Tab-separated table of C-alpha atoms in Angstrom:
chain	number	residue	atom	x	y	z
A	1	MET	CA	-12.678	-14.287	-10.999
A	2	GLU	CA	-12.971	-18.106	-10.029
A	3	VAL	CA	-13.459	-19.003	-6.162
A	4	ILE	CA	-10.539	-21.231	-5.863
A	5	ALA	CA	-7.849	-18.564	-6.976
A	6	LEU	CA	-9.756	-16.137	-4.333
A	7	LEU	CA	-9.052	-18.268	-1.673
A	8	VAL	CA	-5.855	-18.789	-2.694
A	9	ILE	CA	-4.484	-15.307	-3.030
A	10	GLY	CA	-6.780	-14.387	0.291
A	11	ALA	CA	-4.598	-16.560	2.158
A	12	ILE	CA	-1.255	-15.186	1.297
A	13	GLN	CA	-2.873	-11.851	1.630
A	14	GLY	CA	-3.389	-12.566	5.240
A	15	ILE	CA	-0.198	-13.915	5.729
A	16	ILE	CA	1.909	-11.312	3.730
A	17	GLU	CA	0.059	-8.522	5.712
A	18	TRP	CA	1.613	-8.527	8.726
A	19	ILE	CA	5.378	-9.324	7.253
A	20	PRO	CA	7.727	-6.727	5.887
A	21	ILE	CA	7.030	-7.081	2.605
A	22	SER	CA	4.570	-5.462	-0.112
A	23	SER	CA	1.324	-7.257	-0.014
A	24	SER	CA	-0.002	-5.077	-2.657
A	25	GLY	CA	2.739	-5.522	-4.279
A	26	GLN	CA	2.729	-9.315	-4.216
A	27	ILE	CA	-0.586	-9.881	-4.467
A	28	LEU	CA	-1.121	-7.555	-7.423
A	29	ILE	CA	1.603	-9.532	-9.459
A	30	LEU	CA	-0.448	-12.659	-8.478
A	31	LEU	CA	-3.592	-11.419	-9.312
A	32	SER	CA	-2.041	-10.581	-13.147
A	33	LYS	CA	-0.418	-13.739	-13.452
A	34	ILE	CA	-3.159	-16.294	-12.115
A	35	THR	CA	-6.132	-14.504	-13.978
A	36	GLY	CA	-4.967	-12.563	-16.514
A	37	ILE	CA	-6.585	-9.248	-15.348
A	38	SER	CA	-5.236	-5.866	-16.211
A	39	PRO	CA	-2.945	-4.417	-13.299
A	40	GLY	CA	-5.254	-1.861	-12.651
A	41	LEU	CA	-7.953	-4.293	-11.926
A	42	ALA	CA	-5.679	-6.517	-9.974
A	43	TYR	CA	-4.804	-3.263	-7.583
A	44	GLU	CA	-8.122	-2.619	-6.811
A	45	TYR	CA	-9.129	-6.720	-5.533
A	46	SER	CA	-5.766	-6.688	-3.658
A	47	LEU	CA	-6.856	-3.540	-1.409
A	48	ALA	CA	-9.929	-4.876	-1.573
A	49	LEU	CA	-8.338	-8.095	-0.076
A	50	HIS	CA	-7.492	-5.681	3.083
A	51	LEU	CA	-10.414	-5.743	4.561
A	52	GLY	CA	-9.780	-9.426	5.917
A	53	THR	CA	-6.685	-8.559	7.579
A	54	ALA	CA	-7.857	-4.991	9.449
A	55	LEU	CA	-10.988	-7.159	10.396
A	56	ALA	CA	-8.481	-9.605	12.215
A	57	ALA	CA	-6.524	-6.807	13.182
A	58	LEU	CA	-9.930	-5.940	15.115
A	59	THR	CA	-10.403	-8.965	16.200
A	60	PHE	CA	-6.481	-9.382	17.967
A	61	TYR	CA	-6.735	-5.896	19.526
A	62	ARG	CA	-9.874	-5.858	20.205
A	63	LYS	CA	-9.362	-5.524	24.087
A	64	ALA	CA	-7.368	-2.791	23.564
A	65	ILE	CA	-8.954	-0.219	20.950
A	66	SER	CA	-12.082	-0.574	22.997
A	67	GLN	CA	-10.111	0.373	26.200
A	68	ALA	CA	-8.835	3.207	24.077
A	69	LEU	CA	-12.064	4.319	23.186
A	70	ARG	CA	-13.585	4.619	26.620
A	71	GLU	CA	-10.236	7.089	27.486
A	72	VAL	CA	-10.401	9.664	24.947
A	73	ASN	CA	-12.595	12.499	26.539
A	74	TYR	CA	-14.238	14.832	24.744
A	75	SER	CA	-11.077	17.422	24.879
A	76	LEU	CA	-9.639	14.971	23.031
A	77	LYS	CA	-6.977	14.249	24.776
A	78	PHE	CA	-5.531	11.184	24.375
A	79	ARG	CA	-4.819	9.532	27.480
A	80	ASN	CA	-4.064	6.165	25.667
A	81	PRO	CA	-1.430	5.931	23.030
A	82	THR	CA	-3.565	3.402	21.335
A	83	SER	CA	-5.642	6.428	20.932
A	84	LEU	CA	-3.144	8.046	18.775
A	85	LEU	CA	-2.382	5.502	16.892
A	86	LEU	CA	-6.471	4.705	16.064
A	87	THR	CA	-6.986	8.421	14.982
A	88	VAL	CA	-3.961	10.830	14.893
A	89	THR	CA	-1.753	8.641	12.224
A	90	PRO	CA	-4.747	7.035	10.244
A	91	ALA	CA	-5.197	10.993	9.759
A	92	CYS	CA	-2.144	11.423	8.620
A	93	SER	CA	-1.675	8.723	6.764
A	94	PHE	CA	-5.282	9.106	4.326
A	95	LEU	CA	-3.577	13.116	3.781
A	96	VAL	CA	-0.733	11.402	2.378
A	97	ALA	CA	-1.893	8.591	0.852
A	98	ALA	CA	-5.579	10.015	-0.654
A	99	PRO	CA	-3.482	12.061	-3.843
A	100	LEU	CA	-1.336	9.084	-4.325
A	101	PHE	CA	-4.227	6.648	-4.490
A	102	LEU	CA	-6.046	8.535	-6.981
A	103	LEU	CA	-2.575	9.196	-9.035
A	104	ILE	CA	-2.259	5.240	-9.219
A	105	ARG	CA	-5.828	4.902	-9.777
A	106	LEU	CA	-6.041	6.757	-12.955
A	107	GLN	CA	-2.496	6.330	-14.292
A	108	PHE	CA	-1.263	2.703	-13.114
A	109	GLN	CA	1.335	1.219	-14.940
A	110	LYS	CA	4.105	-0.731	-13.282
A	111	LEU	CA	5.579	-1.665	-10.146
A	112	SER	CA	8.304	0.625	-9.934
A	113	ALA	CA	8.271	1.075	-5.829
A	114	ASP	CA	10.491	-2.354	-5.118
A	115	GLU	CA	13.361	-0.589	-5.350
A	116	ILE	CA	12.242	1.441	-2.818
A	117	THR	CA	11.068	-1.747	-0.187
A	118	ALA	CA	14.570	-3.446	-0.912
A	119	ILE	CA	16.434	-0.075	-0.232
A	120	ILE	CA	14.794	-0.503	3.596
A	121	GLY	CA	15.514	-4.245	3.789
A	122	LEU	CA	19.505	-2.757	3.433
A	123	PHE	CA	18.979	-0.325	5.978
A	124	LEU	CA	17.410	-2.305	8.776
A	125	ILE	CA	20.034	-5.071	8.206
A	126	ALA	CA	23.100	-2.024	8.360
A	127	THR	CA	21.165	-1.013	11.338
A	128	GLY	CA	20.957	-3.997	12.879
A	129	LEU	CA	24.694	-4.615	12.597
A	130	ILE	CA	25.474	-1.260	14.117
A	131	SER	CA	23.761	-1.749	17.020
A	132	LEU	CA	25.293	-5.206	17.649
A	133	ARG	CA	28.024	-2.900	18.780
A	134	SER	CA	25.855	0.703	19.732
A	135	SER	CA	24.977	1.180	23.538
A	136	SER	CA	22.411	3.567	22.668
A	137	MET	CA	20.448	0.873	21.145
A	138	LYS	CA	20.052	-0.467	25.390
A	139	ARG	CA	17.918	2.521	25.728
A	140	VAL	CA	14.278	1.223	24.407
A	141	LYS	CA	11.108	3.494	24.598
A	142	TYR	CA	7.638	1.685	25.170
A	143	ILE	CA	4.577	2.367	23.515
A	144	SER	CA	3.455	3.559	27.000
A	145	ASN	CA	5.928	6.540	25.653
A	146	PHE	CA	3.958	7.217	22.541
A	147	SER	CA	4.118	10.742	22.019
A	148	LEU	CA	2.030	13.051	19.278
A	149	LYS	CA	5.211	13.568	17.559
A	150	GLU	CA	5.798	9.863	16.713
A	151	ALA	CA	2.078	9.251	15.632
A	152	ILE	CA	2.521	12.053	13.202
A	153	LEU	CA	5.117	10.900	11.937
A	154	LEU	CA	4.145	7.205	11.949
A	155	GLY	CA	0.943	8.571	10.096
A	156	ILE	CA	3.053	10.102	7.440
A	157	VAL	CA	5.534	7.063	6.916
A	158	GLN	CA	2.009	4.401	6.417
A	159	GLY	CA	0.760	6.786	3.575
A	160	LEU	CA	3.625	5.968	1.688
A	161	SER	CA	2.825	2.126	1.914
A	162	ILE	CA	-0.051	2.901	-0.616
A	163	ILE	CA	2.173	3.166	-3.701
A	164	PRO	CA	2.451	-0.868	-4.837
A	165	GLY	CA	5.778	-2.356	-4.153
A	166	VAL	CA	5.925	-0.288	-0.499
A	167	SER	CA	5.359	-2.379	2.148
A	168	ARG	CA	3.696	-0.660	5.220
A	169	SER	CA	4.953	-3.387	7.450
A	170	ALA	CA	7.924	-2.816	6.467
A	171	ILE	CA	8.436	1.389	6.636
A	172	THR	CA	6.572	1.749	9.673
A	173	ILE	CA	8.516	-1.507	11.936
A	174	ALA	CA	11.384	0.168	10.314
A	175	LEU	CA	10.644	3.257	11.529
A	176	LEU	CA	9.667	2.095	14.616
A	177	LEU	CA	12.757	0.188	15.573
A	178	GLY	CA	15.052	3.424	14.801
A	179	LEU	CA	13.154	5.176	16.828
A	180	HIS	CA	14.005	2.586	19.572
A	181	PHE	CA	10.975	0.990	20.692
A	182	LYS	CA	11.100	-2.111	22.135
A	183	SER	CA	10.716	-5.007	19.033
A	184	GLU	CA	7.324	-6.405	20.589
A	185	ASP	CA	5.938	-2.499	20.767
A	186	ALA	CA	7.135	-1.725	17.260
A	187	PHE	CA	5.282	-4.643	15.704
A	188	ASN	CA	2.300	-4.230	18.074
A	189	ALA	CA	1.818	0.060	17.516
A	190	SER	CA	2.541	-1.055	13.664
A	191	PHE	CA	-0.732	-2.893	13.389
A	192	ILE	CA	-2.797	-1.061	15.450
A	193	ALA	CA	-1.933	2.183	13.539
A	194	ALA	CA	-2.829	-0.335	10.043
A	195	ILE	CA	-6.529	-0.535	10.935
A	196	PRO	CA	-8.739	2.342	10.307
A	197	VAL	CA	-6.544	2.676	6.880
A	198	THR	CA	-6.725	-0.828	5.306
A	199	PHE	CA	-10.445	-1.112	6.790
A	200	ALA	CA	-11.389	2.349	5.201
A	201	VAL	CA	-9.987	1.148	1.788
A	202	GLY	CA	-10.747	-2.301	2.034
A	203	LEU	CA	-14.657	-1.989	2.207
A	204	PHE	CA	-14.309	1.021	-0.536
A	205	GLU	CA	-13.053	-1.640	-2.456
A	206	THR	CA	-15.159	-4.259	-1.802
A	207	ILE	CA	-18.012	-2.313	-2.594
A	208	ASN	CA	-16.769	-0.577	-5.649
A	209	ILE	CA	-16.265	-4.048	-6.941
A	210	ALA	CA	-19.367	-5.677	-5.752
A	211	SER	CA	-18.687	-9.059	-6.425
A	212	PRO	CA	-19.796	-11.889	-4.322
A	213	THR	CA	-16.542	-13.749	-4.830
A	214	ILE	CA	-14.421	-11.283	-3.112
A	215	ILE	CA	-15.831	-12.535	0.029
A	216	ALA	CA	-13.952	-15.565	-0.310
A	217	GLY	CA	-10.772	-14.288	-0.513
A	218	ILE	CA	-11.377	-11.610	2.176
A	219	LEU	CA	-12.858	-14.439	4.509
A	220	THR	CA	-9.448	-16.312	4.129
A	221	ALA	CA	-7.494	-13.312	4.323
A	222	PHE	CA	-9.102	-12.958	7.990
A	223	ILE	CA	-8.116	-16.240	8.727
A	224	PHE	CA	-4.878	-16.307	7.671
A	225	GLY	CA	-4.197	-12.812	9.074
A	226	LEU	CA	-5.001	-13.939	12.798
A	227	ILE	CA	-2.594	-16.694	12.395
A	228	ALA	CA	0.416	-14.262	11.204
A	229	MET	CA	-0.332	-11.869	13.465
A	230	LYS	CA	0.058	-14.035	16.328
A	231	GLY	CA	3.130	-15.565	15.113
A	232	MET	CA	4.767	-12.116	14.053
A	233	ILE	CA	4.260	-11.013	17.364
A	234	MET	CA	5.728	-14.296	19.298
A	235	ILE	CA	9.053	-13.528	17.074
A	236	SER	CA	9.384	-10.279	18.145
A	237	LYS	CA	9.041	-11.172	21.613
A	238	LYS	CA	11.891	-14.023	21.506
A	239	VAL	CA	14.154	-12.320	19.005
A	240	LYS	CA	17.007	-9.824	20.127
A	241	HIS	CA	16.430	-5.845	18.656
A	242	HIS	CA	19.254	-6.212	16.567
A	243	ALA	CA	18.811	-9.827	15.324
A	244	LEU	CA	15.223	-8.879	14.597
A	245	LEU	CA	16.433	-5.845	12.505
A	246	ILE	CA	18.615	-8.469	10.473
A	247	LEU	CA	16.002	-10.863	9.923
A	248	LEU	CA	13.616	-8.609	8.532
A	249	GLY	CA	15.732	-6.731	6.728
A	250	THR	CA	16.569	-10.319	4.775
A	251	ILE	CA	13.220	-11.175	4.327
A	252	ILE	CA	12.103	-7.726	2.751
A	253	ILE	CA	15.427	-8.420	0.296
A	254	ALA	CA	14.175	-11.504	-0.298
A	255	SER	CA	10.637	-10.582	-1.018
A	256	TYR	CA	12.209	-8.111	-3.802
A	257	ILE	CA	13.900	-11.023	-5.511
A	258	ILE	CA	10.816	-12.743	-5.466
A	259	ALA	CA	8.770	-9.584	-7.504
A	260	LEU	CA	11.647	-9.647	-9.366
A	261	ILE	CA	10.987	-13.287	-10.426
A	262	LEU	CA	7.664	-13.176	-10.825
A	263	GLN	CA	7.316	-10.231	-12.673
A	264	LYS	CA	9.568	-12.678	-15.554
A	265	ILE	CA	7.745	-15.540	-15.169
């Protein structure tokens, strides 16, 4: 595969990994169209590029992660919510994603889950409109209140994102916003929870592909991933809760339409 193509696709991966559209689905389509490789191989390359975005998240949240690791004691009592996001959540994600991942690799046919992401987009828009008049939405929760039950639920939902077309960011952020977490905290929790899973999957596929050219894509995914994360956190701080829901829903619907167009080209 040409290095230039991987550089471009890696940059795109770095950006869309952290916004609520399916990066695996979109990158898969681009890889197939630009390089002419099979959908199965394109799927493996799209997952390998996640190593770059995982490293970007590790860099971005290095202080929070370091603090969380220091506060985990031997009795496995998680005093820091970040500890839950880095252990319990990915463990649950693995239990859900592992069988789905094997099934997709063995019997990959087409992107059939884009509709799920589109439905999530409609749900976010509807929730945003409802929250305009809902006083209950004012009772926001903070990441400091993150519980074991919520960590497990987040992990289960995140595991479904292994399916091409299902956006990890969309379903996890939608869940956290639906649980009334503060917008900024919802984004941070979603991004931190992604680190173990995306790192493991990305590293596995990078080793499996064993091609020096994939490093080029991973590098650009890392650089643009850092930029995208900072941008999304800034947006979450400035945009009101209901407006953010509507904005994210609109982005998801738009990405679904773009995916349909790409498939027909």
